[in-house]
DNA sequence: CTAGATAGTCTCAAGATGAGAATAACCGTG
DNA sequence: CACGGTTATTCTCATCTTGAGACTATCTAG
């Protein structure tokens, strides 16, 4: 049996299989100028040279997956390896990389507004791109990015993820801005305020207020910091789009 | 720079890196005898020979990931490759397999009550195990399994996943049984009934009823089939455990 | 100083949820 | 065949959550 023999070999010497490479790719998100931005690097070498791609690269011996993701993010973009990071998914379609079989584990990273990145070793350039005006990406990175955005929109509902996009302390309005930007819909200010304060552990008051009102007027607002909750109960549901069925 | 050189090599010849193997592992769940069961195989070879593990194995050249997961499930257990399957996560800690660097992409599979599996090529045995009385598993499969169970419990809330555990047609009570079994809590029959019928697209009536009442009495119940909804709105929330914060 | 914008509260109606109960159909048994 | 126990389905009612709109006080810009 051809299948059984392959299996047999696999158990005793996996190296007999054609080489498989494992990479990590990072979907790093931030909010700048009231728009959701994604970090992209311009590829400096073939294949897809000159095309934008997600920061990422091959894992190293002895290096754990999340560790590799942080390293790649730092290496290729100069971004502090301190951002919140979590696994997104694995991608392994046979032809996704023309060079060889490459399986990629993607990670999702969130950060408050950060400085412009510095292109690292093997990236010709690195820059934040508006999530709603993306260039065509290399490999299957377009799909990975789309999955990452969907995941982020989803997690905003039932986790305190939004607080990862703002500074150490923030106002309820800033937090609402995160939701409105990521979801792309305006929210009712009063109801949002009530909701955020009523979910246990979402935010906690610092007792302070902003130094001045907003740039277009309005009173000073109270400052909050992220609370201890890992999950929001009840969740902050995204306004339904009526097309729940499918 | 050692780092830059490694990176350079990686770009031009990833094969220069120590071999990395990629496997798929499957967390297959079903409900038998009112208890959640997981499919496990007894390893026939080293390492961890004789220990129970998740069905899985190395991916083959040209084979897509989900395809590999279905193949392994069928090969090692004789189970029809027709079950609903979805990706769980990637696992790649450096020491998770003593033989070499192995990165595993895990899949989650759901099926209605199925016959006992047949041990395949490289499994000494294959059997359904109660999810609440598991033996110690090989490698990091205990962690993968735990992640899979958590994912399943979660998805029951906002997707029609529960219908994958019952037959083509089913009663509301059977559906409730799925929730009670997976979540491990009793649910209010009346409220569950109201809820299921009120969520658009969750179930649709077949117009039929069961041939007879339940084995302990009670009237015949109406039969339903899975509806077209991909998401449940509003969701069927799992009873809170008060410890939302953390 | 005035107009316009915003933070934070409230009110009210509409939905959704949790608990308990009522009704009726069906089991196995005596 | 009548009876007790069990279960499917429907209702009621109090409570919670949500969505919309409105009001007040505070602040910026001009």
XYZ file of C-alpha atoms (C1' of nucleotides) in Angstrom, chain D:
30
model
C -57.547 -0.634 31.599
C -56.701 3.036 35.192
C -52.787 5.426 37.450
C -48.589 7.683 38.594
C -44.632 9.588 36.700
C -42.395 11.881 32.749
C -42.030 14.960 29.057
C -43.375 18.438 25.133
C -45.147 22.767 24.550
C -47.201 27.053 25.831
C -47.984 30.958 29.172
C -47.403 34.452 32.677
C -44.736 37.695 35.125
C -40.962 40.111 37.078
C -36.349 41.593 35.841
C -32.651 42.968 32.825
C -30.832 44.893 28.643
C -31.122 47.756 24.648
C -32.036 51.575 21.348
C -33.603 56.248 20.747
C -34.222 60.717 22.125
C -33.739 64.475 25.259
C -31.613 67.507 28.828
C -27.967 69.940 31.348
C -23.591 71.589 32.257
C -19.080 72.595 30.465
C -15.790 73.926 27.139
C -13.661 75.694 22.518
C -13.621 78.746 18.706
C -14.440 83.053 16.917
